[in-house]
Coordinates of C-alpha atoms and ligand atoms in Angstrom, one line a residue:
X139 CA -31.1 44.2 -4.3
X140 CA -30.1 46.0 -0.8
X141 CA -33.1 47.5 -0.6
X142 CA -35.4 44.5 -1.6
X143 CA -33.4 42.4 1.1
X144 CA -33.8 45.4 3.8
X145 CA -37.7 45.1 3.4
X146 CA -37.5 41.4 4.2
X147 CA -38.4 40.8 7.6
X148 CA -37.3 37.7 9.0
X149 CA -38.4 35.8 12.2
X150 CA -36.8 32.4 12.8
X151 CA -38.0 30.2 15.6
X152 CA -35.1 27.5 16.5
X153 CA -36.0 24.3 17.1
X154 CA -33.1 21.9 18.8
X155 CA -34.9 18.6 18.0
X156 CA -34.3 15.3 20.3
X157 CA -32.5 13.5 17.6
X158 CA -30.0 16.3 17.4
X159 CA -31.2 17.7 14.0
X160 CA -31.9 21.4 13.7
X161 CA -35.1 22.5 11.9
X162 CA -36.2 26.0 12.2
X163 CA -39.4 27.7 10.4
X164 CA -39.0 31.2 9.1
X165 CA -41.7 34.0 8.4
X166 CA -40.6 35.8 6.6
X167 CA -42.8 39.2 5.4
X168 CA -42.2 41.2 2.2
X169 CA -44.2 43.5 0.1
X170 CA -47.7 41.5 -1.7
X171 CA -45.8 42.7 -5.4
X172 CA -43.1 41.5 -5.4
X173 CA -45.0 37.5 -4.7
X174 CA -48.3 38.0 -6.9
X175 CA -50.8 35.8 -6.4
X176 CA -54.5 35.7 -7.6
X177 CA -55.7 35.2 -4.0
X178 CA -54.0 38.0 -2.5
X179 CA -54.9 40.0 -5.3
X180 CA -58.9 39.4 -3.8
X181 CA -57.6 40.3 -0.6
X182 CA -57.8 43.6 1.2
X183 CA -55.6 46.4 -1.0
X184 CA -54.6 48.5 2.2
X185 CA -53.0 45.2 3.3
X186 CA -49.1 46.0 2.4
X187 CA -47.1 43.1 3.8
X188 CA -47.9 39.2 3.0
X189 CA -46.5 36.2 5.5
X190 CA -44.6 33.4 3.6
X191 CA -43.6 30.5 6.0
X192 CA -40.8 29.0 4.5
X193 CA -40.0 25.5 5.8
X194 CA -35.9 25.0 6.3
X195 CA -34.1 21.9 7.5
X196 CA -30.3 21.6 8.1
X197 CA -28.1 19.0 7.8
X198 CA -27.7 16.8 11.4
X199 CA -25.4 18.9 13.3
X200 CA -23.6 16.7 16.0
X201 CA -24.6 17.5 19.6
X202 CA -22.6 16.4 23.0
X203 CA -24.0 13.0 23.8
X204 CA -26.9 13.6 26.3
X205 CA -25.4 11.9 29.9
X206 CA -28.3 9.1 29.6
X207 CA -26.5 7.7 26.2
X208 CA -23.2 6.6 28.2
X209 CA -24.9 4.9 31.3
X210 CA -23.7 1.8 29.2
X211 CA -20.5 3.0 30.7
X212 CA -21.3 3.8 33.9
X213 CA -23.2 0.7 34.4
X214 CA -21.9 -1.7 32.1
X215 CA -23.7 -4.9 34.2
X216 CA -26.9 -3.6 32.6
X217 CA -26.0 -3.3 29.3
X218 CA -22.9 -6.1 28.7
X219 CA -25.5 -8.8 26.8
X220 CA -28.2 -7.3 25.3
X221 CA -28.6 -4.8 23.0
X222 CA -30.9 -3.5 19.6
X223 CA -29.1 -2.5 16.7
X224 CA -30.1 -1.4 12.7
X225 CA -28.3 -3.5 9.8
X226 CA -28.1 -2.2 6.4
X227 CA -27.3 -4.2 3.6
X228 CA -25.4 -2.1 0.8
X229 CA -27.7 -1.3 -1.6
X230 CA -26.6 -2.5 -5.7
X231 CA -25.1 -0.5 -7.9
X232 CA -26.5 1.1 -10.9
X233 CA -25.9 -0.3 -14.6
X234 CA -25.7 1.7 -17.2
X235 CA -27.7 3.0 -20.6
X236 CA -25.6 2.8 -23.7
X237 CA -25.4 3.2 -27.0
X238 CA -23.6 1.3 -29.8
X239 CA -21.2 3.1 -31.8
X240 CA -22.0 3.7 -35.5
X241 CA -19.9 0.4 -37.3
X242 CA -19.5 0.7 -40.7
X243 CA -18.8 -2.7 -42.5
X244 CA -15.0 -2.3 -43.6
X245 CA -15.0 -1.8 -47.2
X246 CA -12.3 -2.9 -49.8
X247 CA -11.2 0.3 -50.5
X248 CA -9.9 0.4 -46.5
X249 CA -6.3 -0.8 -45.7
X250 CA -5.5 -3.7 -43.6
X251 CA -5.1 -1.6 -40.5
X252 CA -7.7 0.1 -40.8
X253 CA -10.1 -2.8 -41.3
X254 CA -8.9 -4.4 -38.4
X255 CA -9.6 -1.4 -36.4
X256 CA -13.7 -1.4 -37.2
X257 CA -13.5 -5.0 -36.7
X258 CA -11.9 -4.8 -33.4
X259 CA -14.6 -2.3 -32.8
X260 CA -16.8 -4.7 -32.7
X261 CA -15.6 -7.5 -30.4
X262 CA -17.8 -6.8 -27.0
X263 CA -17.8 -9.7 -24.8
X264 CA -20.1 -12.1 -26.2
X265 CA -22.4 -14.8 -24.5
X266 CA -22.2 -18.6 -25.5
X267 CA -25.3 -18.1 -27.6
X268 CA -23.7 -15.0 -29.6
X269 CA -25.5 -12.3 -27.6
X270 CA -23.8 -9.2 -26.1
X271 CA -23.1 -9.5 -22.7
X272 CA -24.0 -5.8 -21.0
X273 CA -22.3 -4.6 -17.7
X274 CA -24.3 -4.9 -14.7
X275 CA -23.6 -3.0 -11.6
X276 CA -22.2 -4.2 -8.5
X277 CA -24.1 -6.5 -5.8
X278 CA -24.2 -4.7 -2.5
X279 CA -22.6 -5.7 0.6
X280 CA -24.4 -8.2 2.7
X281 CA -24.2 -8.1 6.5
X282 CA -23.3 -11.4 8.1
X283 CA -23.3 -11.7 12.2
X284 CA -21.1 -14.3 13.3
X285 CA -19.3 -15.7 16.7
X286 CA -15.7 -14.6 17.4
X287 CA -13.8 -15.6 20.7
X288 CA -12.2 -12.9 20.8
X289 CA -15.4 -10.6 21.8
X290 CA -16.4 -11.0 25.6
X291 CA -19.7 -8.4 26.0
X292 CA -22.1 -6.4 23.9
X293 CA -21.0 -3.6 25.1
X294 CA -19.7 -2.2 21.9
X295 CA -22.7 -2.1 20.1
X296 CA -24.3 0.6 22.3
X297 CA -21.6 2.9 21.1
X298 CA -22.5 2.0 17.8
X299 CA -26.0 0.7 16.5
X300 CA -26.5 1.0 13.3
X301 CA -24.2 -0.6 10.8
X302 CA -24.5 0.1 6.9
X303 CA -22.5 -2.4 4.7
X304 CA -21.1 -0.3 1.2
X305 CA -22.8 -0.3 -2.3
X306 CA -21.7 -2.4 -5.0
X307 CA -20.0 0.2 -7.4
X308 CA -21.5 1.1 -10.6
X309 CA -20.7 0.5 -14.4
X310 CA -18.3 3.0 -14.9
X311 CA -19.8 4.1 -18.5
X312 CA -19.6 7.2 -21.0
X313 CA -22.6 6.0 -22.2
X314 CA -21.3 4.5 -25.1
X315 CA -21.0 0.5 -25.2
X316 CA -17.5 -0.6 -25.4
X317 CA -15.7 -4.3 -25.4
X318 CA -13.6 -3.2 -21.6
X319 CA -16.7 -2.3 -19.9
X320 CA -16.7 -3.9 -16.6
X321 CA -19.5 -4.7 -13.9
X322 CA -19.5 -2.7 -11.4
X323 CA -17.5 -4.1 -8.3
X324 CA -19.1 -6.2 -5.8
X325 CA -19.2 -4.5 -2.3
X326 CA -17.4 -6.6 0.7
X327 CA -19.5 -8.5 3.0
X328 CA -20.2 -6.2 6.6
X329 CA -19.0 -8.9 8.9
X330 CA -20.2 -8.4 13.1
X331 CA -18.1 -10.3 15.4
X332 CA -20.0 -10.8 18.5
X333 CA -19.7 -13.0 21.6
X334 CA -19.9 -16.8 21.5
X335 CA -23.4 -17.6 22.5
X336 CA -24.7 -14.9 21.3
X337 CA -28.4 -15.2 20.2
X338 CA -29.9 -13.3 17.7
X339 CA -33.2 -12.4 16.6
X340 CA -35.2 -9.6 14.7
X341 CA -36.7 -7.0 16.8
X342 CA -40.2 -8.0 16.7
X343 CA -39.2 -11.6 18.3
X344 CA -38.1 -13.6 15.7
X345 CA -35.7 -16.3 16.5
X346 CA -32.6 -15.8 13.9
X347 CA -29.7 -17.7 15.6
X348 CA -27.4 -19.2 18.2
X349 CA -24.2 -18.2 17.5
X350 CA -23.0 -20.7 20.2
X351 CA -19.6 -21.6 18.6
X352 CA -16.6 -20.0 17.2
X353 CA -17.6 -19.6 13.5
X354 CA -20.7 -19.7 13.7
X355 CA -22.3 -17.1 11.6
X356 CA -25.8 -15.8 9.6
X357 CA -26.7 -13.7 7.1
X358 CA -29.0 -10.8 8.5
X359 CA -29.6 -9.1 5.6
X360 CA -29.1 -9.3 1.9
X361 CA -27.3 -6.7 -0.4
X362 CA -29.2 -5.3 -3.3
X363 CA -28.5 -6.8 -6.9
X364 CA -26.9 -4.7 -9.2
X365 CA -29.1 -3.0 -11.7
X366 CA -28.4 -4.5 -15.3
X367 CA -27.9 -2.3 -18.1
X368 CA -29.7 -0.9 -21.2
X369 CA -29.2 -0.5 -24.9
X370 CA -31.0 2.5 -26.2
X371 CA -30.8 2.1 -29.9
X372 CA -33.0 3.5 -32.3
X373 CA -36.5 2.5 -33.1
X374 CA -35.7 1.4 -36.5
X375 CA -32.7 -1.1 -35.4
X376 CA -34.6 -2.0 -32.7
X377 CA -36.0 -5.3 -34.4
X378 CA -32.3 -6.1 -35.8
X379 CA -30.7 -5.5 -32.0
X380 CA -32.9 -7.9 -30.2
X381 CA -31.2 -10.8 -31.5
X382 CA -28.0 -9.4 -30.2
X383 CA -29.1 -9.0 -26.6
X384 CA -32.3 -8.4 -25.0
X385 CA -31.5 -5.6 -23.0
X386 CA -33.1 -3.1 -24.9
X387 CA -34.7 0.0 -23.8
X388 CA -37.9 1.1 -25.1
X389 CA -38.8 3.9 -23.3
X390 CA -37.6 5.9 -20.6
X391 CA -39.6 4.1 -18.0
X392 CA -37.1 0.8 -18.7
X393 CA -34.3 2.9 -17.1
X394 CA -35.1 2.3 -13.8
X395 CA -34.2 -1.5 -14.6
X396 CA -30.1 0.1 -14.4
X397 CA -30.6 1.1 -10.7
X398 CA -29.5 -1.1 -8.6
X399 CA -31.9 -2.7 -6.2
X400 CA -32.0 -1.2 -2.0
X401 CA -30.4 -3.4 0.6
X402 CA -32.3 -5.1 3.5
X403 CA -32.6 -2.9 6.3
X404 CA -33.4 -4.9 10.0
X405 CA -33.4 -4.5 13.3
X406 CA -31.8 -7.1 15.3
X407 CA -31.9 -7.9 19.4
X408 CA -28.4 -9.5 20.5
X409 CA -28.6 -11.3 23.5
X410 CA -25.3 -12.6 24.7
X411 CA -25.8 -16.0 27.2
X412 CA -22.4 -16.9 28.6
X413 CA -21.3 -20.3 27.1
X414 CA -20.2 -22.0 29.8
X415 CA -19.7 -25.5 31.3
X416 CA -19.3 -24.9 34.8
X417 CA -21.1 -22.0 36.9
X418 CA -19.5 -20.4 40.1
X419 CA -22.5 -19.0 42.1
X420 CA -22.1 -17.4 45.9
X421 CA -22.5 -14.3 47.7
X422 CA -20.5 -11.0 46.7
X423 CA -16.5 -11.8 48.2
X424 CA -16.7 -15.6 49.1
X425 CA -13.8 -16.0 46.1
X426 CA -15.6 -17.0 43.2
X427 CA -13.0 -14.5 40.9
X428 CA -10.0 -16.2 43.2
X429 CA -10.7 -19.5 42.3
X430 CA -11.0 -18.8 38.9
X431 CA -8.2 -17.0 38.6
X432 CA -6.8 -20.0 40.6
X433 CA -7.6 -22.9 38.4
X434 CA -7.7 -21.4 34.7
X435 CA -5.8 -18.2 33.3
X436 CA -8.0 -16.1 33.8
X437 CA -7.5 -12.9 35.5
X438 CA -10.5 -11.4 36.8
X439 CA -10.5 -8.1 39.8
X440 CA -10.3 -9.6 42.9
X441 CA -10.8 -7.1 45.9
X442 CA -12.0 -7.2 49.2
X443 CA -15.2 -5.2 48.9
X444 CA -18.8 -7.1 47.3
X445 CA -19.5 -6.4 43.5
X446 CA -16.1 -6.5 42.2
X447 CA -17.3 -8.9 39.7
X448 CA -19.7 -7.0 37.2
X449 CA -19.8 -8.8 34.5
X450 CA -19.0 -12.6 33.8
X451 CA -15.5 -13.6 33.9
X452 CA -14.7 -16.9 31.9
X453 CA -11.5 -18.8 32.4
X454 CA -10.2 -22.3 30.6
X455 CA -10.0 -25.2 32.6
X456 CA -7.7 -27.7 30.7
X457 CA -8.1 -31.4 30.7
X458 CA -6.6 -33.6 33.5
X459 CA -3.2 -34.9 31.6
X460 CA -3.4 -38.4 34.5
X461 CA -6.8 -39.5 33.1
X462 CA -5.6 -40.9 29.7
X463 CA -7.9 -40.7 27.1
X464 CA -10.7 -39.3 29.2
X465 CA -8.7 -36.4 29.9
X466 CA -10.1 -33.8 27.4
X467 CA -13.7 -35.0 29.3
X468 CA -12.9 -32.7 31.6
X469 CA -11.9 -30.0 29.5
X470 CA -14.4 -26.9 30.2
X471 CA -15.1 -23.7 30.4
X472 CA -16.0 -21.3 33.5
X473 CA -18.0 -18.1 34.5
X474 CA -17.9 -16.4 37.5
X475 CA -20.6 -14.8 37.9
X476 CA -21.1 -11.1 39.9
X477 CA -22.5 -12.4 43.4
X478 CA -25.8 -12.6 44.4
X479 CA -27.4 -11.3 47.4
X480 CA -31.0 -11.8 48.9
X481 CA -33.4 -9.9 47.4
X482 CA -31.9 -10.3 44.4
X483 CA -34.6 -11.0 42.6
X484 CA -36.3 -8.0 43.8
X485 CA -33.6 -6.1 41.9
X486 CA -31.1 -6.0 45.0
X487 CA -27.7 -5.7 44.3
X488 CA -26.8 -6.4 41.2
X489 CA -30.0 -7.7 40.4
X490 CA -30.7 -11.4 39.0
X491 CA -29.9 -10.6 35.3
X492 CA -27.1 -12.5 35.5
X493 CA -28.8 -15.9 36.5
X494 CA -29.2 -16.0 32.6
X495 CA -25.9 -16.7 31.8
X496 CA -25.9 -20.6 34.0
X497 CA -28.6 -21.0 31.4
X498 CA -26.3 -23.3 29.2
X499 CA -23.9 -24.7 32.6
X500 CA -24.1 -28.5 32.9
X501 CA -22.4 -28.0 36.4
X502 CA -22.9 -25.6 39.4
X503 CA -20.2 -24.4 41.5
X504 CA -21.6 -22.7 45.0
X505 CA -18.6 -20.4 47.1
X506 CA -19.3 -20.1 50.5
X507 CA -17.5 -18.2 52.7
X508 CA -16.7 -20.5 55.4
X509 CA -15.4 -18.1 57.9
X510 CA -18.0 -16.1 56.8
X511 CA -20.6 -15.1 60.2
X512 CA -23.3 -17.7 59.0
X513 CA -22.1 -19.7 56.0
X514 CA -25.6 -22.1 55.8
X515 CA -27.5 -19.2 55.9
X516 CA -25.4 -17.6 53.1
X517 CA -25.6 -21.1 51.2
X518 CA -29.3 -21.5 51.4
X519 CA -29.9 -17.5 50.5
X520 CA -28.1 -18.3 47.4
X521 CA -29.8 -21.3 46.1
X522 CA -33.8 -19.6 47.0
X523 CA -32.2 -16.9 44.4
X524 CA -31.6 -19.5 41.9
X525 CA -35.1 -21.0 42.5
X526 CA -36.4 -17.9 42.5
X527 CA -34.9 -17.5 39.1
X528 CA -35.7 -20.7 37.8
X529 CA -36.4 -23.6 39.7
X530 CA -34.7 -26.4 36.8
X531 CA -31.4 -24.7 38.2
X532 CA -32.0 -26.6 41.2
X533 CA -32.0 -30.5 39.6
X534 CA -28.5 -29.5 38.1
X535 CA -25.5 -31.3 39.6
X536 CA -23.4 -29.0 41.4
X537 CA -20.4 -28.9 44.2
X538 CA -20.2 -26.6 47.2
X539 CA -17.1 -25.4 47.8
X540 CA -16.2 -23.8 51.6
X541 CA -13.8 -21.3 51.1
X542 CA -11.1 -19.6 53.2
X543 CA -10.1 -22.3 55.7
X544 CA -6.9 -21.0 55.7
X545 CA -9.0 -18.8 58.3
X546 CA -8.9 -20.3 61.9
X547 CA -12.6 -19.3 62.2
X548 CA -13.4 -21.3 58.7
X549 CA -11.3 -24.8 59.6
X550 CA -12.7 -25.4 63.1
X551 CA -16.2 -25.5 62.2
X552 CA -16.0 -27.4 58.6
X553 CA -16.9 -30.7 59.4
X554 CA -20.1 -29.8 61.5
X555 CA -20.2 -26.8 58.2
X556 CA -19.5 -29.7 55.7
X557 CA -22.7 -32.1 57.5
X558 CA -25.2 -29.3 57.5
X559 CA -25.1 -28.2 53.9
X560 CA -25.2 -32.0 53.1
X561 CA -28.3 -32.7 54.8
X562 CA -30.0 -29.8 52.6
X563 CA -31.2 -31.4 50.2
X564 CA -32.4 -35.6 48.9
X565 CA -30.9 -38.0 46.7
X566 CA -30.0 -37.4 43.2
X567 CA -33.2 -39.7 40.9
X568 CA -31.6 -41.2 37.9
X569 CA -34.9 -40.2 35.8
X570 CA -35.1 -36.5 36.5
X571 CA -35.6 -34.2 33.8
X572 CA -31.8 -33.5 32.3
X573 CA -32.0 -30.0 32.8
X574 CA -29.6 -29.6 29.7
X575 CA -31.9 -30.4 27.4
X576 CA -33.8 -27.6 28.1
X577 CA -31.2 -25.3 27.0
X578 CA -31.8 -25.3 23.3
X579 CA -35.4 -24.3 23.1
X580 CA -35.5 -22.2 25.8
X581 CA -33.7 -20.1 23.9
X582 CA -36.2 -19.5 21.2
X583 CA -38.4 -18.2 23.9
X584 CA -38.4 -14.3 24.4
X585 CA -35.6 -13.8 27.1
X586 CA -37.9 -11.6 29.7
X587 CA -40.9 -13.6 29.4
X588 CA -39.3 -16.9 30.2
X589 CA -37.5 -15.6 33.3
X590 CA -40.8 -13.8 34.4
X591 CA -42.9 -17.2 33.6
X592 CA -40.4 -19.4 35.9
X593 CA -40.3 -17.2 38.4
X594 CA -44.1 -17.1 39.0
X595 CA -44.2 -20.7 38.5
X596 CA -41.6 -20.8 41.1
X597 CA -43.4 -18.5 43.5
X598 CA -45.6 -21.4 43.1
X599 CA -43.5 -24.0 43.3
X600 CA -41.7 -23.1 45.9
X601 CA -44.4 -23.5 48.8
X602 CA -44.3 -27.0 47.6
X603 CA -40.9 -27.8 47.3
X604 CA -38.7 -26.9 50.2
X605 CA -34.8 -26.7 49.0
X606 CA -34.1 -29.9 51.2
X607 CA -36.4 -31.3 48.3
X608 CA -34.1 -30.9 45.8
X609 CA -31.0 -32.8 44.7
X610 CA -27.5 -32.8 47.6
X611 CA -24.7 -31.5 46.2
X612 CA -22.1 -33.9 44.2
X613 CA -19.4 -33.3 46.5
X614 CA -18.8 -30.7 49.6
X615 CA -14.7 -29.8 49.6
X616 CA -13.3 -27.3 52.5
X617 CA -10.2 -25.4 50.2
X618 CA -8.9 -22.0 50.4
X619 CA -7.9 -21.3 46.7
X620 CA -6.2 -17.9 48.1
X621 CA -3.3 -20.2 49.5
X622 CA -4.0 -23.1 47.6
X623 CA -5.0 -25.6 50.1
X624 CA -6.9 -28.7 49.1
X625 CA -7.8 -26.8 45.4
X626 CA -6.1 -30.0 43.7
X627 CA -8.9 -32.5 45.6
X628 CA -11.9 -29.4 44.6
X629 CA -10.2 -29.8 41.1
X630 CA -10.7 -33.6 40.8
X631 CA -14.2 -33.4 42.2
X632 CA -15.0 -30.6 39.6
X633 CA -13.4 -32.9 37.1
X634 CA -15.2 -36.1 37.9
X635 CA -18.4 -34.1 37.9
X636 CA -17.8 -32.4 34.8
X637 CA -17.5 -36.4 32.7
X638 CA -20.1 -37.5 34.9
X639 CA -22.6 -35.0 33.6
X640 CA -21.3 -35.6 29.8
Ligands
GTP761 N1 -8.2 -15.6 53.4 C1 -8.7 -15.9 52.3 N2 -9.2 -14.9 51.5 C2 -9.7 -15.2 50.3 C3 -9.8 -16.5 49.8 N3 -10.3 -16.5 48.6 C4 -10.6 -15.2 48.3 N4 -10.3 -14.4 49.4 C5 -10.4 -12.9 49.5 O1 -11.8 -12.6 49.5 C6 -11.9 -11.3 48.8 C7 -13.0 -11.5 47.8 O2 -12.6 -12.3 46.8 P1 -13.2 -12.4 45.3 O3 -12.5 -13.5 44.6 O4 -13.1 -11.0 44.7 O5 -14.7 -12.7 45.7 P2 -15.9 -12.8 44.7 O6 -16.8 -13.8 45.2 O7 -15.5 -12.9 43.3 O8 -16.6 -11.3 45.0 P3 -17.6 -10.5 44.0 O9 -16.8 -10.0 42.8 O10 -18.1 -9.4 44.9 O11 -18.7 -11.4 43.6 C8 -10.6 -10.9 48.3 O12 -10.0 -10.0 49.1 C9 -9.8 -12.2 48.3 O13 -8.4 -12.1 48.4 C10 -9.2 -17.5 50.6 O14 -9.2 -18.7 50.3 N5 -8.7 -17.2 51.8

């Protein structure tokens, strides 16, 4: 044996694979005799040694993550709501074949207990019509996606995209047909908690859902049904055993009928839009996270330098306790949003992705800086990055708050501050388009596209329509929410906004 494995030559090319597998081919050379073969037989007789490539695979060895597969970390704005992840549905589990046990008919000559044995025998669990009722195997588990509160980004899933619900168990047998068989257990549902207003759909495109509110929920893919199970009995009682259950196998081809049945297998887009009534919008550090953090619970990162805000913050706004009845009216939720700067739409900054997320607002909420160098010009750079988004943002009813007049700079110039901002823009028409209704079936529209096709119809658009063409703000308030000054009047303007746009 030594010496056959010394003449083995072996040559093994590695192969470190992309996907992290390692596969490896290996020639391996070792005298013609000892691997006969009719065509090497033909071949020249001087030629000693014979190739053999011998194709190997081993099992997935786990490699360091490659530094591209944690940019979701390092970036996180560019991966927090949307994401493509595999669902597998457990598949069933596998019935059973079985035989019946030879049952004599008790005979006279056998005592009581043992006559009550061989009937007991016989008691399998019975159908209504008299026929036996055979194990079947468990269903496998189904994967259900639904809305939780709890969850505030996608984030997660990039860690983790595929997701295999468990196999329904199967008949636990000894082949032999008994009266405490049991089917085989049912696997647990897989159930995905993702963000409220999450949308999902298959990968191709496929609208699925909008998980919009808590509980919301849908079944992405189906577990496989258990596979039933077989009585092998022999030919002769074949005829006899039918009217006892039709289960019965005729050949082995029938046996594939116990296996249980695969799972659904899908690929599913997530993408998360922010539900939210009320959007804060403004450049990076005019205070959209302090007045959040000012009016709700919220506690986003403040901090004096631009992009703080990465990802959407959202914060409670609790109904006004004075207005009665009407009070949970103006009940609402709010996002701050990560600032926008010009250019934005060119990819500046943060970018523009986030301009999705004021898709389902009924109100905006522009910050400005008002001690800022030129607040106007901030104000208006802001709202061309909204047209340039999407141009419907426009016709929705929003406030503009000037911030920081706690700031000697800020307070002088409000009221001259407070008439230029109002003069951008025309009166509000009763009959223009509610923007909110919009909401639902823009949904259904592929994400990309629909940004892509309003923003070239804005470039369009917007030659026509100047922003002083648009609909003036609901209200202008000077406040500075760092030291609370005049927030309770920008609160009652927010509120009276919010039931006006019910
Ligand atoms: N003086 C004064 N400073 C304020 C006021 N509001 C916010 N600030 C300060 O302005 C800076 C930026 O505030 P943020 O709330 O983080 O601003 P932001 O708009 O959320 O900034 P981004 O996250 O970059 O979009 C912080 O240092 C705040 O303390 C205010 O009313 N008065």
């Amino acid at each position: 044996m030594a010496s056959m494995v010394s003449h083995w030559s072996s040559f093994l090319n590695l192969n470190f694979t992309n996907d992290s597998s390692l596969s490896f081919s290996s020639t391996l050379s070792c005298p013609r005799q000892q691997f006969p073969n009719s065509a090497s037989q033909k071949r020249n007789v001087n030629e000693n040694y014979r190739s053999y490539t011998v194709k190997c695979a081993l099992a997935k060895t786990r490699m360091p993550p490659s530094p591209a597969s944690d940019a979701y970390i390092r970036e996180p704005h560019k991966y927090f709501d949307e994401v493509v992840i595999t669902v597998r549905a457990g598949d069933g589990g596998h019935g059973a074949v079985l035989s019946i046990p030879n049952q004599k008919a008790p005979s006279k000559s056998q005592g009581k207990y043992d006559r009550d044995k061989t009937k007991k025998r016989a008691s399998y669990k019975r159908d209504f019509d008299g026929s036996i009722i055979l194990p079947m195997g468990g269903h496998g588990g189904d994967v259900v996606i639904y809305a939780d509160e709890s969850k505030d980004s996608l984030l997660e899933f990039h860690n983790k995209r595929n997701h295999k619900a468990k196999r329904g168990g199967n008949v636990d047998s000894m082949g032999v047909l008994t009266s405490h068989m049991q089917n085989g257990a049912a696997a647990p549902t897989l159930r995905i908690p993702v963000p409220l207003g999450t949308v999902v759909k298959l990968k191709r495109g496929k609208f699925l859902a909008d998980l919009a509110n808590q509980g919301d929920e849908i079944l992405v893919a189906r577990g496989g049904q258990g596979g039933i199970s077989l009585l092998d009995v022999p030919e002769h009682k074949r005829k006899q055993m039918t009217t006892l259950s039709t289960n019965i196998m005729r050949d082995d081809t029938d046996k594939v009928l116990s296996f249980g049945q695969s799972g659904e297998e899908v690929s599913l887009q997530l993408i998360l839009r922010v539900v939210a009534d009320v959007g804060l919008v403004g450049l990076p550090n005019a205070g959209k996270s302090t007045l959040l953090a000012a009016i709700t619970h919220a506690k986003p990162d403040i901090a004096d330098y631009p992009f703080t805000t990465l990802m959407p913050n959202l914060g409670r706004l609790d109904g006004d306790p004075s207005l009665g009845a009407d009070k949970y009216s103006s009940e609402a939720t709010l996002a701050d949003l990560p600032g926008l700067i010009e250019g934005a739409h060119l990819g500046k900054g943060l970018g523009r992705n986030f301009l999705r997320h004021l898709r389902r607002t009924r109100l905006l909420v522009h910050v400005v800086d008002a001690a800022a160098e030129d607040p106007v010009g901030d104000y208006r750079t802001v709202k061309e990055e909204l047209r340039m988004y999407n141009p419907e943002y426009l016709d929705r009813p929003y406030l503009v708050v000037l911030n920081k007049i706690d700031k000697p700079e800020a307070i002088d110039r409000l009221p001259t501050l407070t008439e230029e901002i109002w003069k951008i823009g025309c009166e509000r028409i009763s009959s223009e388009p509610d923007t909110r209704s919009g909401v639902a079936e823009s949904i259904s529209v592929d994400e990309s596209q629909n940004s892509e096709l309003s923003s070239g119809l804005s470039a369009k658009d917007q030659k026509v329509k100047e922003l002083e063409e648009y609909p003036r703000p609901l209200a202008v308030v000077g406040v500075s929410v760092l030291k609370g000054i005049k927030v309770n009047e920008m609160l009652k303007e927010i509120r009276a906004a919010l039931r006006e746009s019910l």
